[in-house]
Amino acid sequence: MKHITEYRDPALARNLVDRIRECAGQTGGASIMEVCGTHTVALFRFGIKQALEGAVRLISGPGCPVCVTPLSLIDKCCLLAARQDVIIATFGDMIRVPGNRSSLQKELASGRDIRVITSPMQALAIARSEPEKRVVLVSVGFETTTPMIAYTLLSACDERVNNLFVICANKLVPPVLKALIQDKDLALDGFLCPGHVSAAIGARAYNEIAHAAGIPCVISGFEPLDMLGGIYELLSLKRNGEAKVVNAYSRVVTAGGNTKAMEVMRKVFEPCEALWRGIGSVPQSGLRLRAEFTHFDIDRHIQLEVVETEDISGCICGEILKGKREPVDCPCFGDSCTPEHPLGACMVSSEGACRAWHRYNT
Amino acid sequence: MTIDNEEEVITLGHGAGGVLTGKLVRDIFLNQFNNQVLSRLGDAALLDIDAHRMAFTTDSFVISPLFFKGGDIGRLSVCGTVNDLAVMGAEPLFIAAGFIIGEGFSLRKLEAIAQSMRAAADEAGVAIVTGDTKVVRSQDIDELFITTSGIGRLDTAKGLSARPVTPGDTIIISGTVGEHGMSIFIEREAIALAHAITSDVAPLNGMIRAVLEGGCEVRCMRDPTRGGVATALNELAEEKGVDLLIRQEHIPVSEEVAACCEILGFDPLYIANEGKALFVIDPEDAQKAIAILRKHPYGKEAQVIGSVLEGKGHKVFLETFSGAHRQLEELTEDQLPRIC
């Protein structure tokens, strides 16, 4: 097993830090958005954000699937969990997110049947072994996760399992990036594009953003040298006045992406307008089940009254997700909002910007 | 009463060994039981009985699955208690074992667990001298829980250094981190990773004795179990009133654990170990201790990972691969696998 230690070489990392600082000195600094929550955490964890302080402003983007999921979805899940005939299957990250009244973790502590899964196929296995129950898979995530959910639903069709359902809030990355660059307040010099999502959608998916909007896009992996290399690449592009897509994660990402995965995703889901927590409604940025798969939609079987509410007062998650403000600018940060008692989604998810700032703040 | 919110309930986070566990222990248990021995909150209580200094500890084991790569709940229940005593500088002597068993549990499995407890006790040189058995309805517990308590003697002739933890002292870890927690997680969640990760569960008293008898000035030790190395070091910084610095590049992590951590979004510094010890040691003895540790089967990958700093911030700092320092916080709640 390799591909880890080679990308953590301290001497090479320190050399890249020096070169980035030198380049930033020539270009008058840079504002770069790391789109992905895994990048946010890795940048802190490996000390890169700290090492580049004063030279490169790294802004955390909307790429944490938990953070951008609307509160009403949590409320819906909690109401569903209260029913005797329902088993909720969810990724671990979702269980701590507070809704308006409760969270899945609190529902779990009070004895509801909520199963933490690591693969959507586990939800299908639960449905198979508990045929008298309705198993509801909390379907969130980007182009990385959605194909696996789509495959699970196709498998359920093949196996004629009819007690598996989804509550669906899946999202797409390129449309929200396009929406973000419309915002004139956000002066970005480049996107550090998510390695995992790019492996699915392919490097070409960013062409429109780079060419039409003139914002350089560099795809990066998650090891220290990957991220430092990606940032250096973005600064070089800025210095040379070039706006193009550079794939700095070519050991994983191809130009065309994982066509099979995208095909499976498109077979089951189609794009729709979607609500991003804190950001608002973005056209064509969400996914809904295609007509022939809507029987999986739990909304069709169980009617739930859930009111779409504003975010918690005082919390500036929305501004943070848009990269306009930083967690420390929030009056709640570290005070009424902590990892033990989170108010906003950015503090809940282990990959949320506030959580990462709180955890790694020196 | 110190709990003013009537609706507050126990969540799994209260048992994860991090911030919430600490708060629970302080707000409820320490508040009610408060005494000088308990308030030190060490891995074991230190008791002066007549002219003898003794260490006394207890631990409950609720692990699932009961049998895992590298061990089982039986081996774990003996090693956990032996190690809690050993890191206090005590020689473990006697163990008590309590079993809470769910109705319907296989007798053959129980025998296998008892066998494994005996083997671990033999290896550690301790005797299991008293015990208790309770059986409950299967809807209350599906398998079994074990509680062990242990008592050990502190021998001043080959014990811990009389000098307290001092700036400049060296921090050593006896081997690679994260194996126990990662092995259990993969088996429990039935993640289809073709993994070669084996739990490190082992009795460490022999290895620790070798270091102490080798004449190394060991200021203190910790076993980084729940909450991992990060949490153990934070507790140490807090208790000793010092700052610590460790270096990311020097922390031994096997390729397998590092790879699984990257897949799941975990940090190996927060994953439980059951066969590793942290030593804070006089810098002049560091190389000697490393040599002794590496000769022992449980210390082959021992490494110097950092040092004690001037300062009373009670903080742990990590020098990262990129050269920047950041604070290494204690665990807030169990790590959960990320979505993508």
XYZ file of C-alpha atoms in Angstrom:
702
model
C 0.000 0.000 0.000
C 1.614 3.248 -1.118
C 0.425 6.664 -2.234
C 0.497 8.201 1.239
C 4.001 8.654 2.605
C 5.324 9.903 -0.752
C 2.850 12.765 -0.594
C 3.761 13.715 2.976
C 7.468 14.421 2.508
C 8.233 17.250 4.974
C 11.206 18.672 3.013
C 9.234 18.875 -0.243
C 6.246 20.337 1.623
C 8.358 23.086 3.185
C 9.950 23.838 -0.166
C 6.505 24.254 -1.756
C 5.396 26.534 1.097
C 8.409 28.786 0.344
C 7.653 28.818 -3.385
C 3.978 29.642 -2.793
C 4.955 32.503 -0.494
C 7.408 33.805 -3.075
C 4.807 33.600 -5.837
C 2.155 35.212 -3.624
C 4.595 38.035 -2.964
C 4.821 38.677 -6.727
C 1.062 38.576 -7.318
C -0.012 40.509 -4.229
C -1.557 37.512 -2.468
C -4.499 35.433 -3.609
C -7.987 34.372 -2.543
C -8.614 30.720 -3.248
C -11.758 28.761 -2.473
C -11.325 25.142 -1.491
C -14.678 23.768 -2.550
C -14.589 20.488 -0.666
C -15.055 19.917 3.063
C -12.427 17.181 3.042
C -9.973 19.785 1.727
C -10.965 22.207 4.498
C -10.131 19.623 7.139
C -6.950 18.409 5.443
C -5.659 21.985 4.969
C -5.968 22.553 8.710
C -4.835 19.092 9.748
C -1.586 19.257 7.812
C -0.985 22.872 8.873
C -1.193 24.269 5.339
C -3.720 26.987 6.146
C -1.476 28.080 8.997
C 1.751 27.861 6.965
C 0.323 30.108 4.228
C -1.267 32.665 6.533
C -0.758 36.214 5.298
C 0.157 35.025 1.788
C -2.862 33.055 0.561
C -6.414 33.476 1.798
C -8.080 30.077 1.755
C -11.868 30.311 1.771
C -13.983 27.294 2.668
C -16.637 26.589 0.057
C -20.019 24.846 0.028
C -18.653 21.324 -0.474
C -19.767 19.635 2.709
C -22.947 17.666 1.973
C -24.107 17.825 5.592
C -23.698 21.601 5.877
C -25.801 22.453 2.840
C -28.701 20.119 3.672
C -31.773 22.160 4.726
C -33.002 21.978 8.319
C -36.396 20.747 7.132
C -34.833 17.485 5.951
C -33.618 16.754 9.493
C -37.097 17.571 10.850
C -38.614 15.192 8.332
C -36.171 12.421 9.253
C -36.958 12.876 12.964
C -40.710 12.649 12.293
C -40.169 9.529 10.205
C -37.962 7.975 12.892
C -40.788 8.369 15.404
C -42.928 5.939 13.403
C -42.920 2.304 14.534
C -42.879 1.003 10.966
C -39.791 2.979 9.861
C -36.052 2.326 10.075
C -33.863 5.303 9.162
C -30.553 4.462 7.444
C -28.109 7.362 7.406
C -24.467 8.266 6.966
C -22.846 8.992 10.327
C -22.240 12.685 9.635
C -25.972 13.408 9.516
C -26.931 12.129 12.948
C -25.630 15.084 14.970
C -27.189 17.801 12.832
C -29.822 19.607 14.914
C -33.139 20.249 13.195
C -35.712 22.661 14.546
C -36.686 20.408 17.438
C -34.482 17.357 17.545
C -31.595 15.547 15.873
C -31.276 11.944 14.731
C -28.769 11.407 17.543
C -31.335 12.469 20.150
C -33.963 10.276 18.472
C -31.497 7.388 18.558
C -30.841 7.976 22.269
C -34.602 7.838 22.901
C -34.791 4.401 21.295
C -35.772 5.071 17.663
C -34.513 2.644 15.046
C -31.787 4.631 13.286
C -28.912 2.765 11.646
C -25.608 4.410 10.758
C -24.390 3.036 7.454
C -21.144 3.450 5.542
C -22.513 2.287 2.188
C -26.017 2.723 0.725
C -26.000 -1.011 -0.069
C -26.264 -1.597 3.696
C -29.695 0.080 3.568
C -30.755 -2.459 0.954
C -29.460 -5.287 3.165
C -31.492 -3.928 6.103
C -34.598 -3.705 3.895
C -34.078 -7.297 2.818
C -33.701 -8.588 6.380
C -36.584 -6.532 7.831
C -39.326 -6.941 5.203
C -42.118 -5.779 7.536
C -40.440 -2.370 8.046
C -40.030 0.591 5.706
C -36.328 1.410 5.434
C -35.736 5.082 4.604
C -32.286 5.959 3.292
C -31.303 9.574 3.945
C -30.066 10.361 0.467
C -27.609 13.251 0.615
C -24.256 13.843 -1.031
C -22.645 15.019 -4.222
C -21.613 13.280 -7.439
C -19.380 10.982 -5.348
C -22.163 9.468 -3.267
C -25.207 9.731 -5.539
C -24.110 7.057 -8.064
C -23.850 4.557 -5.193
C -27.362 5.463 -4.065
C -28.599 5.160 -7.664
C -26.953 1.742 -7.951
C -28.591 0.664 -4.685
C -32.032 1.666 -6.001
C -31.401 -0.172 -9.280
C -30.410 -3.240 -7.259
C -33.601 -2.931 -5.201
C -35.583 -2.928 -8.477
C -33.734 -6.014 -9.733
C -34.276 -7.862 -6.463
C -37.880 -6.660 -6.183
C -37.261 -5.297 -2.712
C -40.232 -2.987 -2.195
C -39.660 -1.646 1.323
C -36.625 0.578 0.601
C -37.269 4.314 0.227
C -35.271 7.539 0.073
C -35.627 11.025 1.427
C -33.751 12.869 -1.239
C -31.540 15.998 -1.088
C -28.645 15.131 -3.398
C -26.697 17.972 -4.976
C -24.374 18.797 -7.865
C -21.114 20.736 -7.530
C -20.563 22.632 -10.847
C -23.951 24.485 -10.768
C -23.325 25.893 -7.289
C -19.848 27.053 -8.307
C -21.428 28.834 -11.267
C -23.925 30.479 -8.898
C -21.139 31.536 -6.526
C -19.099 33.322 -9.189
C -22.152 35.406 -10.120
C -21.730 37.012 -6.712
C -19.688 40.165 -7.306
C -18.720 40.510 -3.616
C -16.741 37.309 -3.810
C -13.482 38.169 -5.576
C -11.923 34.772 -6.181
C -8.580 34.083 -7.848
C -9.328 30.408 -8.254
C -11.048 27.218 -7.174
C -9.169 24.344 -5.585
C -11.490 21.700 -6.999
C -12.523 18.579 -5.059
C -10.533 15.438 -5.864
C -13.280 12.915 -5.135
C -16.082 14.745 -6.971
C -13.739 15.379 -9.918
C -12.932 11.664 -10.127
C -16.645 11.177 -10.791
C -17.457 14.163 -13.027
C -14.094 14.514 -14.795
C -11.804 17.527 -15.261
C -13.754 18.740 -18.323
C -16.743 19.571 -16.103
C -14.978 22.770 -14.982
C -14.226 24.084 -18.494
C -17.243 26.356 -18.516
C -16.272 27.948 -15.190
C -12.658 28.507 -16.205
C -13.323 29.728 -19.741
C -16.594 31.644 -19.426
C -16.050 33.176 -16.000
C -12.271 33.439 -16.219
C -11.628 31.686 -12.897
C -8.764 29.166 -12.854
C -9.706 25.700 -11.569
C -7.090 23.276 -10.233
C -8.133 19.763 -9.220
C -6.230 18.523 -6.216
C -5.925 15.431 -4.047
C -5.942 15.472 -0.263
C -2.354 14.835 0.787
C -0.102 17.766 1.820
C 1.914 17.771 -1.422
C -1.262 17.467 -3.523
C -2.823 20.508 -1.919
C 0.361 22.588 -1.829
C 1.018 21.685 -5.466
C -2.538 22.673 -6.380
C -2.274 26.019 -4.614
C 1.078 26.696 -6.270
C -0.484 25.897 -9.644
C -3.353 28.359 -8.990
C -0.883 31.099 -8.064
C 1.169 30.442 -11.207
C -2.003 30.685 -13.302
C -2.858 33.979 -11.613
C 0.671 35.309 -12.220
C 0.488 34.364 -15.899
C -3.073 35.659 -16.261
C -4.333 32.276 -17.439
C -7.802 30.962 -16.648
C -7.872 27.255 -17.391
C -8.508 23.882 -15.810
C -5.445 22.048 -14.509
C -5.737 18.484 -13.299
C -3.151 18.199 -10.511
C -4.625 14.886 -9.334
C -4.089 12.892 -12.497
C -3.342 9.678 -10.601
C -7.075 9.545 -9.832
C -8.952 12.041 -12.019
C -9.371 11.774 -15.791
C -10.688 14.358 -18.260
C -13.928 12.457 -18.785
C -14.433 11.173 -15.239
C -16.156 7.981 -14.227
C -18.616 7.684 -17.093
C -20.177 4.498 -15.747
C -20.965 6.133 -12.390
C -22.424 9.221 -14.068
C -24.531 7.026 -16.334
C -25.974 5.144 -13.342
C -26.653 8.455 -11.569
C -28.444 9.946 -14.590
C -30.470 6.812 -15.117
C -32.109 7.212 -11.698
C -31.896 10.942 -10.998
C -32.486 14.132 -12.975
C -31.372 17.714 -12.207
C -33.768 20.086 -10.466
C -33.726 23.359 -8.590
C -32.436 22.793 -5.056
C -32.293 24.571 -1.736
C -28.803 24.900 -0.248
C -28.784 25.647 3.434
C -27.456 29.154 3.912
C -27.091 29.802 0.184
C -30.669 29.554 -0.999
C -32.192 28.159 -4.128
C -29.853 27.339 -7.021
C -31.238 26.283 -10.430
C -30.295 22.821 -11.745
C -28.086 22.172 -8.684
C -30.095 19.366 -7.110
C -31.192 15.889 -8.069
C -34.616 14.304 -7.910
C -35.804 10.822 -8.802
C -36.829 10.336 -12.416
C -40.517 9.546 -13.005
C -39.968 5.785 -13.250
C -38.236 5.729 -9.836
C -40.521 8.022 -7.823
C -41.998 4.984 -6.049
C -38.817 5.105 -3.936
C -39.716 8.601 -2.705
C -40.963 8.307 0.889
C -42.983 11.528 0.410
C -45.255 9.565 -1.901
C -46.083 7.071 0.831
C -46.049 8.998 4.084
C -47.379 12.544 4.263
C -45.381 14.751 6.640
C -46.053 18.355 7.542
C -42.715 20.134 7.743
C -42.287 23.873 7.564
C -39.299 25.280 5.732
C -37.670 27.579 8.286
C -34.980 30.193 8.335
C -31.655 29.303 9.888
C -31.001 29.810 13.579
C -30.793 33.505 14.482
C -27.318 34.933 14.884
C -25.718 32.056 12.956
C -23.933 33.225 9.800
C -23.530 29.773 8.207
C -24.875 31.127 4.913
C -22.237 33.824 4.651
C -19.562 31.290 5.601
C -20.740 28.767 3.012
C -20.557 31.495 0.381
C -17.039 32.298 1.527
C -17.923 35.902 2.361
C -17.124 35.716 6.040
C -15.039 33.534 8.295
C -16.201 31.446 11.255
C -14.511 33.783 13.762
C -16.726 36.617 12.432
C -19.825 34.875 13.812
C -21.098 36.097 17.204
C -22.110 32.531 18.100
C -18.768 30.901 17.178
C -17.119 29.192 20.138
C -19.650 30.811 22.450
C -23.201 29.547 22.042
C -22.092 27.389 19.098
C -19.499 24.686 19.858
C -18.856 21.152 18.561
C -20.644 19.758 21.640
C -23.666 22.053 21.141
C -23.713 23.118 17.502
C -26.218 25.703 16.272
C -25.394 25.834 12.593
C -24.566 23.041 10.223
C -20.990 24.276 9.649
C -20.237 23.361 13.272
C -21.983 20.006 13.141
C -20.318 18.241 10.304
C -16.765 17.063 10.920
C -15.975 18.661 7.547
C -17.800 21.926 8.196
C -15.784 25.139 8.105
C -16.676 26.191 11.678
C -15.947 22.759 13.085
C -12.552 22.678 11.374
C -11.707 26.202 12.578
C -12.774 25.362 16.100
C -10.844 22.121 16.173
C -7.628 23.360 14.658
C -7.606 26.938 15.862
C -4.193 27.662 17.354
C -28.104 19.399 41.752
C -25.747 20.663 39.086
C -27.730 19.448 36.077
C -30.318 22.146 35.492
C -31.704 20.989 32.166
C -34.198 18.225 32.949
C -34.276 17.047 29.350
C -30.561 16.334 29.077
C -29.871 12.642 28.513
C -26.855 10.413 28.067
C -25.751 10.047 24.448
C -23.044 7.747 23.089
C -20.718 10.791 23.041
C -20.651 10.684 26.864
C -18.864 7.349 26.629
C -16.323 8.247 23.940
C -13.590 9.328 26.330
C -13.410 12.914 25.122
C -14.703 16.299 26.266
C -18.232 15.040 27.055
C -16.941 12.115 29.146
C -14.677 14.494 31.097
C -17.597 16.815 31.754
C -19.797 13.933 32.920
C -17.106 12.671 35.309
C -16.537 16.146 36.783
C -20.158 17.317 36.963
C -21.674 14.168 38.391
C -19.155 11.657 39.741
C -16.368 13.869 41.030
C -18.978 16.277 42.361
C -20.642 13.530 44.417
C -17.702 11.282 45.380
C -15.100 13.988 45.779
C -11.969 12.993 47.704
C -8.230 13.528 47.387
C -7.533 10.170 45.772
C -10.241 10.434 43.105
C -9.641 14.076 42.287
C -6.258 13.177 40.729
C -8.220 11.343 37.993
C -5.287 9.148 36.971
C -5.489 5.842 35.096
C -5.539 4.218 38.549
C -5.994 5.452 42.123
C -2.860 5.582 44.274
C -3.463 4.336 47.812
C -1.194 4.302 50.823
C -2.076 1.247 52.899
C 0.138 0.859 55.978
C 3.637 1.281 54.602
C 2.713 0.145 51.109
C 1.796 2.258 48.135
C -0.783 0.496 45.985
C -2.507 1.259 42.693
C -6.177 0.325 42.230
C -8.244 0.574 39.044
C -11.385 -0.626 37.287
C -12.624 -0.711 33.709
C -15.691 -2.012 31.863
C -15.601 -3.639 28.447
C -18.627 -3.419 26.171
C -16.902 -4.076 22.873
C -18.626 -5.316 19.741
C -17.677 -7.632 18.079
C -16.570 -9.822 21.003
C -13.983 -11.596 18.852
C -11.769 -9.576 16.527
C -8.456 -9.794 14.687
C -5.734 -9.919 17.326
C -7.890 -10.683 20.355
C -11.266 -10.792 22.034
C -13.138 -9.130 24.903
C -11.424 -11.494 27.368
C -7.865 -10.550 26.443
C -8.911 -6.898 26.271
C -10.497 -6.938 29.739
C -7.327 -8.260 31.371
C -4.865 -6.143 29.353
C -6.856 -2.920 29.860
C -6.673 -3.205 33.624
C -3.071 -4.480 33.686
C -2.018 -1.520 31.521
C -3.871 1.051 33.646
C -1.838 -0.182 36.629
C 1.441 -0.503 34.732
C 1.394 3.084 33.425
C 1.081 4.303 37.015
C 4.427 2.602 37.616
C 2.796 -0.283 39.518
C 3.404 -4.008 39.196
C -0.069 -5.532 38.619
C -0.839 -8.376 41.067
C -4.508 -9.363 41.279
C -7.575 -8.963 39.086
C -11.309 -9.196 39.847
C -13.722 -9.918 36.997
C -17.471 -9.249 36.794
C -19.585 -10.694 33.975
C -23.008 -9.450 32.874
C -24.287 -12.001 30.382
C -27.376 -11.967 28.202
C -29.675 -14.991 28.361
C -28.978 -17.281 25.406
C -25.256 -16.539 25.166
C -23.186 -19.497 23.975
C -21.341 -21.376 26.738
C -18.649 -22.334 24.274
C -17.982 -18.657 23.510
C -17.880 -17.894 27.226
C -15.324 -20.646 27.716
C -13.211 -19.277 24.851
C -13.312 -15.810 26.436
C -12.324 -17.191 29.863
C -9.461 -19.126 28.248
C -8.218 -15.987 26.610
C -8.436 -14.089 29.929
C -6.360 -16.776 31.585
C -3.739 -16.642 28.827
C -3.467 -12.840 29.111
C -3.270 -13.061 32.917
C -0.527 -15.705 32.659
C 1.426 -13.512 30.261
C 1.080 -10.488 32.542
C 1.882 -12.524 35.659
C -1.373 -11.665 37.423
C -4.039 -13.890 38.984
C -7.798 -13.490 38.583
C -8.765 -13.974 42.212
C -12.420 -13.000 42.572
C -15.430 -12.394 40.381
C -19.163 -12.101 39.912
C -21.692 -13.311 37.360
C -25.098 -11.848 36.519
C -27.461 -13.000 33.790
C -30.021 -10.586 32.313
C -32.808 -10.942 29.754
C -31.582 -11.108 26.186
C -33.480 -7.927 25.208
C -31.365 -6.009 27.761
C -27.967 -7.272 26.613
C -27.527 -9.396 23.529
C -24.064 -10.736 24.380
C -21.870 -9.920 27.376
C -20.105 -7.130 29.247
C -17.042 -7.625 31.445
C -15.799 -5.379 34.243
C -12.330 -5.965 35.622
C -10.676 -4.339 38.611
C -7.031 -4.672 39.465
C -4.602 -3.981 42.219
C -0.854 -3.497 41.939
C 2.128 -2.532 44.083
C 4.377 0.442 43.510
C 7.991 -0.422 44.109
C 9.968 2.767 44.703
C 13.265 1.014 43.865
C 12.307 0.656 40.185
C 9.445 3.079 39.933
C 8.850 6.430 38.324
C 11.327 9.279 38.537
C 10.873 11.477 41.614
C 11.275 14.581 39.445
C 8.082 15.954 37.928
C 7.481 16.456 34.213
C 9.890 19.221 33.184
C 10.277 21.341 30.024
C 12.797 19.627 27.772
C 11.627 16.116 28.687
C 11.210 13.743 25.765
C 7.934 12.076 24.712
C 8.112 8.510 23.386
C 5.410 6.247 21.946
C 6.056 2.502 22.111
C 4.780 1.789 18.571
C 2.388 2.447 15.678
C -0.914 4.112 16.557
C -4.570 3.428 15.728
C -4.529 -0.340 15.162
C -7.023 -1.432 17.814
C -9.728 1.126 17.051
C -9.381 0.780 13.289
C -9.450 -3.021 13.373
C -12.611 -3.009 15.535
C -14.294 -0.342 13.421
C -13.729 -2.249 10.191
C -15.020 -5.509 11.660
C -17.988 -3.955 13.452
C -19.179 -1.973 10.468
C -18.447 -4.922 8.165
C -16.676 -2.620 5.744
C -15.444 -4.631 2.814
C -11.815 -3.517 3.052
C -9.317 -6.293 2.522
C -7.485 -5.270 5.628
C -4.485 -6.634 7.432
C -5.044 -4.530 10.537
C -4.817 -6.475 13.768
C -5.698 -5.067 17.185
C -2.587 -4.295 19.227
C -4.186 -5.465 22.493
C -1.372 -6.634 24.797
C -0.290 -6.531 28.448
C 2.426 -3.883 28.659
C 3.707 -4.420 32.205
C 6.691 -6.525 31.068
C 7.802 -3.899 28.545
C 7.325 -1.069 31.031
C 9.228 -2.992 33.709
C 12.141 -3.426 31.295
C 12.338 0.353 30.760
C 12.114 1.147 34.481
C 14.614 -1.571 35.457
C 16.909 -0.361 32.709
C 17.440 2.730 34.849
C 15.546 5.200 32.653
C 14.224 8.273 34.443
C 10.561 7.989 33.411
C 8.545 10.975 34.685
C 5.175 9.520 33.804
C 3.355 7.199 31.408
C -0.070 6.963 29.788
C -1.886 4.294 27.797
C -3.595 6.088 24.909
C -6.819 4.055 24.763
C -10.197 5.749 24.096
C -9.706 9.095 22.378
C -6.228 8.020 21.214
C -2.829 9.706 21.548
C -4.305 13.215 21.111
C -6.660 12.839 24.063
C -4.060 11.137 26.309
C -1.548 13.935 25.661
C -4.157 16.635 26.354
C -5.027 15.016 29.687
C -1.334 14.858 30.505
C -0.715 18.530 29.617
C -3.695 19.539 31.729
C -2.715 17.418 34.714
C 0.976 18.378 34.714
C 0.389 22.031 33.827
C 2.719 22.054 30.798
C 2.585 22.434 27.018
C 3.608 19.582 24.734
C 4.866 19.544 21.151
C 4.728 16.486 18.926
C 5.821 16.096 15.314
C 3.408 14.714 12.721
C 6.224 13.134 10.685
C 7.586 11.188 13.679
C 4.324 9.575 14.754
C 4.464 5.933 13.666
C 1.363 4.926 11.678
C 1.257 1.740 9.624
C 0.495 2.143 5.907
C -2.714 0.109 6.391
C -4.044 2.286 9.209
C -3.060 5.474 7.343
C -4.856 4.273 4.209
C -8.044 3.254 6.066
C -8.033 6.598 7.893
C -7.895 8.441 4.572
C -10.781 6.382 3.193
C -12.996 6.968 6.229
C -11.919 10.522 7.065
C -10.403 9.584 10.449
C -7.341 10.978 12.199
C -5.131 8.168 13.594
C -4.203 10.359 16.573
C -7.774 10.008 17.871
C -8.110 6.254 17.426
C -7.895 3.883 20.403
C -4.820 1.791 21.143
C -4.776 -1.143 23.569
C -1.124 -2.101 23.431
C 0.796 1.182 23.344
C 2.342 3.319 26.059
C 3.374 6.967 26.041
C 6.470 7.797 28.101
C 7.626 11.206 29.308
C 11.289 10.697 30.018
C 14.519 12.511 30.880
C 16.029 13.517 27.494
C 19.349 11.936 28.454
C 17.670 8.537 28.797
C 15.561 8.767 25.621
C 17.883 6.769 23.362
C 18.435 4.129 26.038
C 14.659 3.759 26.476
C 14.163 3.488 22.697
C 16.815 0.744 22.554
C 15.173 -1.196 25.409
C 11.684 -0.773 23.902
C 12.749 -1.898 20.429
C 14.143 -5.133 21.874
C 10.738 -5.953 23.345
C 8.136 -7.612 21.076
C 5.544 -4.911 21.919
C 7.926 -1.979 21.409
C 9.602 -2.707 18.057
C 8.395 0.535 16.433
C 9.060 2.816 19.409
C 9.753 6.431 18.421
C 10.576 9.760 19.987
C 7.579 11.875 18.966
C 8.071 15.160 20.761
C 8.963 17.035 23.898
C 7.658 19.028 26.848
C 7.690 22.809 26.295
C 8.062 25.777 28.590
C 4.663 27.272 29.225
C 1.581 26.589 31.263
C -1.013 26.712 28.545
C -1.950 23.068 29.180
C -1.943 22.710 25.415
C -0.656 20.151 22.937
C 0.860 21.432 19.701
C 1.486 19.468 16.549
C 4.267 20.376 14.132
C 2.707 19.413 10.807
C 4.296 18.068 7.623
C 4.323 21.585 6.198
C 6.253 22.911 9.196
C 3.409 24.955 10.725
C 2.302 24.353 14.301
C -1.309 23.843 15.257
C -3.073 22.939 18.428
C -3.957 19.278 18.840
C -7.299 19.251 20.617
C -8.755 16.437 22.650
C -11.553 14.361 21.145
C -14.998 15.952 21.365
C -17.031 12.993 20.153
C -16.362 9.678 18.454
C -15.182 10.098 14.899
C -17.794 9.199 12.289
C -17.047 8.206 8.717
C -17.597 11.049 6.284
C -20.087 10.914 3.438
C -17.718 11.318 0.504
